Coordinates of C-alpha atoms in Angstrom, one line a residue:
M1 CA -217.5 -92.5 -207.3
R2 CA -220.1 -90.8 -209.1
K3 CA -220.7 -87.4 -209.9
F4 CA -223.1 -84.9 -207.9
P5 CA -225.9 -84.3 -209.9
E6 CA -225.2 -81.3 -212.1
H7 CA -227.7 -78.9 -210.2
F8 CA -226.2 -79.5 -206.9
L9 CA -225.1 -76.6 -204.9
W10 CA -222.0 -77.0 -203.7
G11 CA -221.1 -74.2 -201.0
G12 CA -220.9 -72.3 -197.8
S13 CA -221.9 -71.2 -194.3
T14 CA -221.7 -68.4 -192.7
A15 CA -224.4 -66.0 -189.8
A16 CA -223.9 -62.7 -189.2
N17 CA -223.8 -62.7 -185.4
Q18 CA -220.5 -63.8 -186.3
I19 CA -219.0 -62.4 -188.9
E20 CA -220.2 -59.2 -189.7
G21 CA -219.7 -56.4 -187.0
A22 CA -220.4 -53.1 -187.2
W23 CA -222.6 -53.9 -185.1
N24 CA -223.6 -50.1 -183.2
I25 CA -222.7 -48.8 -187.0
G26 CA -226.2 -47.7 -189.9
R27 CA -228.3 -48.0 -187.3
K28 CA -228.5 -51.0 -186.2
G29 CA -230.1 -51.9 -183.3
I30 CA -228.7 -54.0 -180.2
S31 CA -229.4 -58.1 -180.9
I32 CA -229.9 -60.8 -178.3
A33 CA -226.3 -61.9 -179.7
D34 CA -224.9 -58.6 -178.6
C35 CA -225.5 -59.1 -175.0
C36 CA -223.4 -62.7 -175.2
T37 CA -219.7 -62.6 -173.5
K38 CA -217.0 -64.2 -174.9
G39 CA -216.4 -67.5 -173.2
S40 CA -214.3 -70.3 -173.8
K41 CA -213.7 -74.6 -173.7
D42 CA -214.1 -74.0 -169.7
K43 CA -215.9 -71.0 -169.4
P44 CA -219.3 -70.6 -170.4
R45 CA -220.8 -67.5 -171.9
M46 CA -222.5 -64.6 -170.1
I47 CA -225.6 -62.8 -170.9
T48 CA -225.0 -59.0 -169.5
F49 CA -228.1 -56.7 -167.9
R50 CA -228.8 -54.3 -165.6
T51 CA -231.2 -54.7 -162.9
K52 CA -234.1 -52.3 -161.0
E53 CA -231.1 -51.1 -158.8
G54 CA -229.5 -50.3 -161.1
D55 CA -226.2 -52.6 -161.3
V56 CA -224.3 -54.7 -164.0
K57 CA -224.3 -58.5 -163.8
S58 CA -224.1 -61.6 -165.0
Q59 CA -225.4 -64.9 -166.2
K60 CA -224.5 -68.1 -167.1
M61 CA -226.0 -68.4 -171.2
F62 CA -227.2 -72.4 -171.1
T63 CA -229.1 -71.2 -167.7
L64 CA -230.2 -68.1 -167.4
N65 CA -232.7 -66.6 -165.8
V66 CA -232.9 -63.5 -165.0
P67 CA -236.1 -61.9 -163.6
E68 CA -238.4 -59.1 -164.9
G69 CA -238.2 -56.5 -165.1
N70 CA -234.2 -56.9 -165.0
E71 CA -232.6 -54.6 -168.8
I72 CA -231.1 -57.4 -170.4
G73 CA -228.0 -55.5 -173.1
C74 CA -224.8 -54.5 -173.4
F75 CA -222.2 -52.3 -170.7
D76 CA -218.2 -51.8 -170.3
G77 CA -215.9 -54.2 -169.0
F78 CA -217.5 -57.0 -171.1
D79 CA -216.2 -58.5 -174.4
Y80 CA -218.6 -58.8 -176.8
P81 CA -217.6 -61.1 -179.6
S82 CA -220.2 -59.8 -182.0
H83 CA -219.1 -56.8 -182.1
R84 CA -216.2 -57.4 -184.1
G85 CA -217.0 -60.4 -186.0
I86 CA -214.3 -60.9 -189.1
D87 CA -215.2 -57.5 -189.9
F88 CA -217.7 -58.9 -193.2
Y89 CA -219.5 -55.5 -193.2
H90 CA -216.7 -53.7 -194.5
H91 CA -215.0 -56.5 -196.6
F92 CA -217.7 -58.7 -197.7
K93 CA -216.6 -57.7 -201.4
D94 CA -213.6 -59.3 -200.9
D95 CA -214.0 -61.9 -198.3
I96 CA -217.3 -62.9 -201.4
A97 CA -214.6 -62.6 -204.2
L98 CA -212.9 -65.0 -202.1
F99 CA -215.7 -67.7 -202.0
G100 CA -215.8 -66.7 -205.7
E101 CA -212.5 -67.4 -206.8
M102 CA -213.3 -71.5 -205.0
G103 CA -216.8 -72.0 -207.6
F104 CA -219.2 -71.3 -205.3
R105 CA -223.1 -71.6 -206.1
M106 CA -224.2 -70.3 -203.3
L107 CA -223.7 -68.8 -200.1
R108 CA -226.0 -69.4 -197.0
I109 CA -225.7 -65.9 -194.8
S110 CA -228.6 -64.4 -192.3
I111 CA -229.8 -60.8 -192.4
N112 CA -229.1 -59.5 -189.0
W113 CA -232.9 -58.6 -188.3
T114 CA -231.6 -55.5 -186.0
R115 CA -230.0 -53.8 -189.5
I116 CA -233.8 -53.4 -190.7
F117 CA -236.1 -53.1 -187.6
P118 CA -233.8 -51.6 -184.3
L119 CA -236.5 -52.1 -182.3
G120 CA -238.4 -54.6 -183.7
W121 CA -241.6 -53.2 -184.1
E122 CA -241.1 -50.1 -185.7
K123 CA -243.9 -49.5 -188.8
E124 CA -241.4 -48.6 -191.3
P125 CA -237.4 -50.5 -191.7
N126 CA -234.7 -49.0 -191.8
E127 CA -232.7 -47.5 -194.7
E128 CA -228.8 -48.6 -194.6
G129 CA -229.9 -52.0 -193.0
L130 CA -231.8 -53.0 -196.3
K131 CA -228.9 -51.1 -198.3
F132 CA -226.1 -53.4 -196.8
Y133 CA -228.0 -56.7 -197.7
D134 CA -228.7 -54.9 -201.5
E135 CA -224.8 -54.5 -201.7
V136 CA -224.1 -57.9 -200.3
F137 CA -226.7 -59.7 -202.3
D138 CA -225.2 -57.9 -205.4
E139 CA -221.7 -58.6 -205.2
C140 CA -223.2 -62.5 -204.8
I141 CA -224.5 -62.3 -207.9
K142 CA -221.9 -60.6 -209.8
H143 CA -219.9 -63.5 -208.5
K144 CA -222.8 -66.3 -210.3
I145 CA -223.3 -67.0 -205.9
Q146 CA -226.6 -67.6 -205.2
P147 CA -227.8 -66.3 -201.5
M148 CA -228.9 -68.6 -199.5
V149 CA -230.9 -66.4 -196.6
T150 CA -231.5 -67.3 -192.7
L151 CA -233.9 -64.9 -190.9
S152 CA -234.0 -66.0 -187.9
H153 CA -230.3 -66.7 -186.9
Y154 CA -230.0 -65.8 -183.1
E155 CA -230.5 -62.4 -183.9
M156 CA -233.0 -60.9 -183.0
P157 CA -233.6 -57.6 -181.3
V158 CA -232.4 -57.4 -178.0
A159 CA -235.5 -54.8 -177.4
L160 CA -238.4 -57.7 -177.8
T161 CA -237.1 -59.4 -174.9
N162 CA -237.1 -56.4 -172.5
K163 CA -240.1 -55.6 -173.8
W164 CA -242.5 -58.9 -173.2
N165 CA -240.0 -61.9 -173.3
G166 CA -239.1 -62.0 -176.6
W167 CA -240.5 -65.5 -178.7
A168 CA -242.2 -65.9 -175.3
D169 CA -245.2 -63.2 -176.0
E170 CA -247.4 -63.9 -179.1
R171 CA -247.0 -60.0 -180.3
T172 CA -243.2 -61.3 -181.5
I173 CA -245.5 -62.9 -184.3
Q174 CA -246.4 -59.5 -185.3
C175 CA -242.5 -58.4 -185.5
F176 CA -241.3 -60.8 -187.7
T177 CA -244.0 -61.0 -189.8
H178 CA -243.8 -57.4 -190.6
Y179 CA -240.0 -57.8 -191.0
V180 CA -240.2 -60.7 -193.4
K181 CA -242.3 -59.7 -195.8
V182 CA -240.3 -55.9 -195.8
V183 CA -237.1 -58.6 -196.9
G184 CA -238.8 -60.8 -198.8
E185 CA -240.0 -57.8 -201.2
R186 CA -236.8 -55.9 -200.7
Y187 CA -235.5 -58.7 -202.7
R188 CA -236.7 -60.3 -204.7
G189 CA -234.7 -61.7 -208.0
K190 CA -232.4 -61.5 -206.1
V191 CA -232.8 -63.7 -203.0
K192 CA -235.0 -67.4 -204.1
Y193 CA -233.7 -69.9 -200.8
W194 CA -235.0 -68.7 -197.6
L195 CA -235.0 -70.5 -194.3
T196 CA -236.9 -69.4 -191.2
F197 CA -235.2 -70.0 -188.5
N198 CA -232.3 -71.9 -187.8
E199 CA -231.7 -74.5 -185.7
I200 CA -235.3 -73.8 -184.0
N201 CA -234.7 -77.3 -182.2
G202 CA -231.8 -75.7 -180.0
I203 CA -235.1 -73.3 -178.3
Q204 CA -235.6 -76.4 -176.3
F205 CA -231.5 -75.9 -174.6
C206 CA -231.5 -73.0 -174.7
G207 CA -233.9 -70.4 -174.6
W208 CA -232.2 -67.3 -174.2
M209 CA -230.4 -68.3 -177.8
G210 CA -232.9 -69.6 -179.5
A211 CA -235.8 -67.5 -178.6
G212 CA -234.5 -64.0 -177.0
V213 CA -236.4 -66.1 -173.3
T214 CA -234.4 -65.0 -169.7
S215 CA -235.4 -68.7 -168.7
N216 CA -236.2 -72.2 -169.8
D217 CA -238.7 -72.6 -167.9
P218 CA -240.7 -75.9 -169.8
Q219 CA -243.9 -73.1 -170.2
V220 CA -242.2 -70.5 -171.5
I221 CA -240.2 -72.9 -173.8
A222 CA -243.0 -74.6 -174.6
D223 CA -244.4 -71.1 -176.3
A224 CA -241.6 -69.5 -177.3
S225 CA -241.8 -73.2 -179.3
L226 CA -245.3 -72.3 -180.3
H227 CA -245.1 -68.7 -181.5
Q228 CA -241.6 -69.8 -183.8
L229 CA -243.4 -72.5 -185.7
V230 CA -246.7 -70.7 -186.4
A231 CA -244.4 -67.2 -187.6
S232 CA -242.6 -69.6 -189.7
A233 CA -245.7 -70.7 -191.0
Y234 CA -246.6 -67.9 -192.1
A235 CA -243.3 -66.7 -193.1
V236 CA -243.5 -69.0 -196.2
S237 CA -247.2 -68.3 -196.8
I238 CA -245.9 -64.5 -197.6
L239 CA -242.3 -65.6 -199.4
H240 CA -244.6 -67.4 -202.1
Q241 CA -247.1 -65.3 -202.0
I242 CA -244.0 -62.0 -203.0
D243 CA -242.7 -64.8 -205.7
S244 CA -244.0 -68.5 -206.5
S245 CA -240.6 -69.1 -207.5
N246 CA -239.3 -68.6 -203.7
L247 CA -238.1 -71.7 -201.9
V248 CA -238.6 -71.8 -198.3
G249 CA -236.7 -74.7 -195.9
N250 CA -237.0 -74.9 -192.1
M251 CA -233.2 -75.5 -190.2
I252 CA -233.1 -78.1 -187.6
G253 CA -230.0 -79.3 -185.4
Y254 CA -230.0 -82.5 -186.7
S255 CA -227.8 -85.9 -184.5
T256 CA -227.6 -89.4 -185.8
S257 CA -228.6 -91.6 -182.5
Y258 CA -227.6 -95.0 -181.9
A259 CA -228.7 -97.5 -178.3
L260 CA -225.6 -98.2 -176.7
S261 CA -227.0 -102.2 -176.6
A262 CA -229.6 -104.0 -177.6
N263 CA -231.6 -104.2 -174.3
P264 CA -234.9 -103.0 -175.0
Q265 CA -235.1 -100.3 -172.9
D266 CA -232.2 -98.0 -174.5
A267 CA -234.2 -99.0 -178.2
L268 CA -236.8 -97.6 -176.0
K269 CA -235.2 -94.4 -175.3
L270 CA -233.6 -93.9 -178.1
W271 CA -237.3 -93.5 -179.7
K272 CA -237.9 -91.1 -177.5
N273 CA -234.7 -88.8 -178.1
Y274 CA -235.5 -89.2 -181.9
N275 CA -239.3 -87.2 -181.2
D276 CA -237.7 -84.8 -179.5
T277 CA -235.4 -84.1 -182.4
Y278 CA -238.4 -84.6 -184.7
F279 CA -240.6 -82.5 -183.4
Y280 CA -240.3 -79.4 -184.9
C281 CA -239.4 -80.6 -187.9
D282 CA -242.5 -82.5 -187.6
V283 CA -244.8 -79.7 -187.3
Q284 CA -243.1 -77.2 -190.1
C285 CA -243.1 -80.5 -192.7
R286 CA -246.8 -81.7 -191.6
G287 CA -248.0 -78.9 -190.6
Y288 CA -249.8 -80.0 -187.1
Y289 CA -248.6 -80.9 -183.5
P290 CA -248.1 -84.5 -183.2
S291 CA -249.8 -86.3 -180.9
Y292 CA -247.0 -87.8 -178.7
I293 CA -245.9 -84.1 -178.3
F294 CA -250.1 -83.5 -176.4
R295 CA -249.0 -86.3 -174.6
E296 CA -245.5 -85.7 -173.4
Y297 CA -247.2 -82.1 -172.3
E298 CA -250.1 -83.9 -170.2
A299 CA -247.2 -85.7 -168.0
R300 CA -244.7 -82.4 -168.0
H301 CA -248.4 -80.4 -166.6
I302 CA -247.3 -78.1 -169.8
Q303 CA -249.9 -76.1 -171.3
L304 CA -250.5 -75.8 -174.7
H305 CA -252.2 -72.6 -176.9
L306 CA -252.6 -74.2 -179.7
T307 CA -255.6 -71.5 -181.4
D308 CA -258.0 -72.9 -184.5
E309 CA -256.6 -69.7 -186.2
Y310 CA -253.1 -71.6 -184.9
K311 CA -253.7 -74.7 -186.5
E312 CA -254.8 -73.4 -189.7
I313 CA -251.8 -71.0 -190.0
L314 CA -249.1 -74.1 -189.4
K315 CA -251.3 -76.6 -191.9
K316 CA -250.9 -73.8 -194.8
G317 CA -247.1 -72.4 -194.3
T318 CA -245.3 -76.4 -194.8
V319 CA -241.6 -75.5 -195.6
D320 CA -240.6 -76.9 -199.5
F321 CA -237.4 -78.6 -197.9
I322 CA -235.4 -79.3 -195.2
S323 CA -232.3 -78.3 -194.2
I324 CA -229.8 -79.5 -191.5
S325 CA -227.1 -78.5 -189.9
Y326 CA -224.8 -81.9 -188.8
Y327 CA -221.6 -82.3 -186.8
M328 CA -221.8 -85.6 -185.1
S329 CA -223.7 -88.5 -183.4
T330 CA -224.6 -90.0 -180.1
C331 CA -225.6 -92.4 -177.8
V332 CA -228.5 -93.3 -175.6
S333 CA -228.8 -95.7 -172.9
A334 CA -231.4 -96.4 -170.5
E335 CA -228.8 -96.5 -167.9
E336 CA -226.3 -93.5 -167.6
K337 CA -224.7 -94.0 -164.2
G338 CA -221.0 -94.7 -164.6
L339 CA -220.6 -93.9 -168.5
D340 CA -218.8 -91.2 -170.5
I341 CA -220.8 -87.8 -171.4
V342 CA -220.5 -86.4 -174.8
N343 CA -221.6 -83.0 -176.2
G344 CA -221.0 -80.8 -178.9
N345 CA -223.8 -78.4 -181.7
L346 CA -227.6 -79.4 -179.8
A347 CA -226.2 -82.9 -178.8
F348 CA -225.8 -84.5 -175.9
G349 CA -225.1 -87.4 -175.6
L350 CA -223.1 -90.9 -174.3
K351 CA -219.9 -91.5 -176.1
N352 CA -219.6 -94.4 -179.1
P353 CA -216.6 -96.0 -178.4
Y354 CA -216.1 -96.9 -182.2
L355 CA -215.7 -93.4 -182.7
E356 CA -212.7 -91.0 -182.7
T357 CA -213.0 -87.7 -181.4
S358 CA -212.1 -84.0 -182.7
E359 CA -210.3 -81.6 -180.1
W360 CA -213.4 -80.0 -179.1
G361 CA -214.4 -84.5 -177.9
W362 CA -217.3 -84.2 -181.0
Q363 CA -217.8 -87.1 -182.4
I364 CA -216.5 -87.7 -186.0
D365 CA -219.3 -90.3 -187.8
P366 CA -220.1 -89.7 -191.5
I367 CA -221.8 -92.3 -191.9
G368 CA -224.5 -90.6 -189.6
L369 CA -224.9 -88.5 -192.1
R370 CA -225.7 -90.7 -194.2
L371 CA -228.2 -92.1 -191.8
G372 CA -229.1 -88.7 -191.0
L373 CA -230.0 -88.0 -194.8
N374 CA -231.7 -91.2 -194.8
Y375 CA -234.5 -91.2 -191.6
L376 CA -235.5 -87.5 -192.5
Y377 CA -236.2 -88.6 -196.0
D378 CA -237.6 -91.1 -194.9
R379 CA -240.0 -89.7 -192.4
Y380 CA -240.7 -86.3 -195.2
Q381 CA -240.2 -87.2 -198.7
K382 CA -239.0 -84.0 -198.7
P383 CA -235.8 -82.5 -200.8
L384 CA -233.0 -82.2 -198.1
F385 CA -230.1 -79.3 -197.5
V386 CA -227.2 -79.8 -196.0
V387 CA -226.6 -76.3 -194.8
E388 CA -224.3 -76.8 -192.1
N389 CA -221.4 -79.2 -191.1
G390 CA -217.8 -79.7 -190.4
L391 CA -214.8 -79.4 -188.3
G392 CA -213.5 -76.9 -186.1
A393 CA -209.7 -76.8 -184.6
H394 CA -206.9 -75.2 -184.2
D395 CA -205.2 -73.7 -186.9
H396 CA -201.5 -73.1 -187.6
V397 CA -200.3 -70.3 -189.9
K398 CA -196.5 -71.0 -190.9
A399 CA -194.1 -68.9 -191.3
D400 CA -194.3 -68.1 -195.0
G401 CA -198.2 -68.0 -194.2
S402 CA -199.6 -71.4 -195.7
I403 CA -201.9 -73.8 -193.6
C404 CA -201.8 -77.0 -193.4
D405 CA -205.3 -78.4 -191.8
S406 CA -205.7 -82.1 -193.8
Y407 CA -207.4 -82.9 -190.4
R408 CA -210.9 -80.4 -191.7
I409 CA -210.2 -81.6 -195.8
D410 CA -210.3 -86.1 -193.9
Y411 CA -213.1 -85.0 -192.5
L412 CA -215.1 -83.3 -194.8
R413 CA -213.8 -85.8 -197.6
Q414 CA -215.4 -88.5 -195.9
H415 CA -219.4 -86.6 -195.0
I416 CA -218.9 -85.7 -199.0
I417 CA -218.9 -89.6 -200.1
E418 CA -221.7 -90.5 -197.6
M419 CA -223.7 -88.2 -198.9
N420 CA -223.2 -89.5 -202.2
K421 CA -223.5 -93.0 -200.9
A422 CA -226.9 -91.3 -199.9
I423 CA -227.9 -90.5 -203.3
Y424 CA -226.7 -92.6 -205.9
E425 CA -227.3 -95.4 -203.4
D426 CA -230.3 -95.0 -201.1
G427 CA -232.4 -92.6 -203.5
V428 CA -232.5 -89.3 -201.5
E429 CA -233.1 -86.5 -202.8
L430 CA -230.6 -84.1 -201.8
M431 CA -230.2 -79.9 -203.0
G432 CA -226.4 -78.9 -201.6
Y433 CA -223.6 -79.0 -199.7
L434 CA -223.2 -75.7 -197.4
P435 CA -220.2 -76.8 -194.8
W436 CA -220.1 -74.6 -191.9
G437 CA -218.0 -71.7 -191.5
C438 CA -216.6 -70.9 -194.6
I439 CA -214.7 -68.7 -193.5
D440 CA -213.5 -68.4 -189.8
L441 CA -215.7 -66.9 -187.5
V442 CA -216.5 -66.0 -183.7
S443 CA -218.0 -69.6 -182.4
A444 CA -222.0 -69.3 -180.8
S445 CA -221.2 -71.6 -177.8
T446 CA -218.2 -70.0 -176.8
G447 CA -217.5 -67.2 -178.3
E448 CA -213.7 -67.5 -179.3
M449 CA -211.8 -67.7 -182.6
R450 CA -209.6 -70.2 -181.6
K451 CA -211.7 -72.5 -182.9
R452 CA -211.8 -72.2 -186.6
Y453 CA -213.5 -74.3 -189.5
G454 CA -213.3 -72.0 -192.7
F455 CA -210.9 -73.0 -195.8
I456 CA -210.4 -69.3 -194.8
Y457 CA -208.1 -67.7 -191.7
T458 CA -209.0 -64.9 -190.2
D459 CA -206.1 -63.4 -188.4
Y460 CA -208.4 -62.1 -185.7
Q461 CA -206.7 -63.8 -182.3
D462 CA -208.7 -64.1 -179.0
D463 CA -206.1 -61.8 -176.4
G464 CA -208.3 -59.2 -179.4
T465 CA -204.5 -59.0 -181.2
G466 CA -204.5 -59.6 -185.7
D467 CA -205.1 -57.0 -188.6
G468 CA -208.0 -59.2 -190.0
K469 CA -205.7 -60.3 -193.0
R470 CA -207.5 -63.6 -195.0
L471 CA -204.8 -66.6 -196.1
R472 CA -206.2 -69.3 -197.8
K473 CA -205.3 -73.1 -196.0
D474 CA -205.2 -75.7 -197.3
S475 CA -208.6 -76.9 -198.2
F476 CA -209.3 -73.8 -200.1
G477 CA -207.7 -75.3 -202.8
W478 CA -209.1 -78.7 -202.3
Y479 CA -212.8 -78.1 -202.1
K480 CA -212.4 -75.7 -205.5
K481 CA -211.2 -79.0 -207.3
V482 CA -213.4 -80.5 -205.1
I483 CA -216.7 -78.3 -206.6
E484 CA -215.4 -78.4 -210.2
S485 CA -215.0 -81.1 -210.5
Q486 CA -218.3 -81.9 -209.6
G487 CA -217.5 -84.2 -206.1
E488 CA -215.2 -86.2 -208.2
E489 CA -211.7 -85.0 -206.7
L490 CA -211.8 -85.6 -203.5

């Protein structure tokens, strides 16, 4: 296999709400992630709130429907995993040193909006929060690691939800753009690569996680989507104005899909399924709402409040590159009765009989990544970046402290091979590869630690035990060699 291009950016990805902890330190405000309880594979995560009558209750995160006037927040008696994370806040120097030891050229990390603006609408930023990220970025630069910053990764201030239902209200756009301008100016020269919203298409699956809205009502989701797309375009323009060398990308959750059979009805459903995947990317890359979404909204009686001003903003603020998360693929069929269903990271569909599955039932499909990269590059002709990919699994620490995770190495190896083919056989322009959870962190979907992705084991357990010690897994040394050999030694 040929070496990857010399400019190819190897590294890993994280999110502030899943690693930082220190949820109430340094004048940090409460984020929407802070209000999510711990779940499990069989137990959903819950959102906690106080009713008008003063009672504390909870509802399932993915089917949330909290009436107006209730106060979402954090309350005694609940387990909120983001409050501790893996305590990166106090260990970031040691953790970044480990990334440097592996040879990372880039680390994807998010800025927790509530560290900068605790409530979301303040005029003046929180200097303690700004200083913390100064130190994080300085440490990255010390180890020759370029930071890639996600501006919004499920961490918007819950105060904005309680005030006017988060992104359902257009006033959140102004709060967000003010935040973007502050961090863009503060970290000019330290951060060149930016992402606007993590998995922006996730709004359609979970309005709470994606947009801090208190229901999945179709009109609310459409409004929140419009406001985030406009805010993303504003962010692109702002960051370009601050520094013309800034590169600003979008980020979508991507899952390759296949028609289950040659039935034309299956092919038609596959096409419609891809429209759902591409919609947000269409707007962020092309600068306008595609015709098919107007037809869909009309059929569902959804009002689109797309003003001339918004149209102009979207046109001016198209992204420089496309970034994706990719973990699995699914199948679709016009007739689903009696067929096996699988789901994963923003992926819901039918089981593919030709693929193996992970412990969590996610279908492993490296060729699906190659196909997805080709589909995206052919559609948009913009550079691509894989900023999430990985295998969640149980890892077992042996008596000598070693952790044999050959299953993770096999998974990543196969995906790297397919990326190489996409570059050299298919002509795809691929900027880099940042596997998800390069250090074990809290799972976004379940809030657990036992579903581990990292090259580095973090000794925190779901029962509250563990001292946070970091241990190198076998994949640590393997990935170090991959980077050193520019992907040639797998």
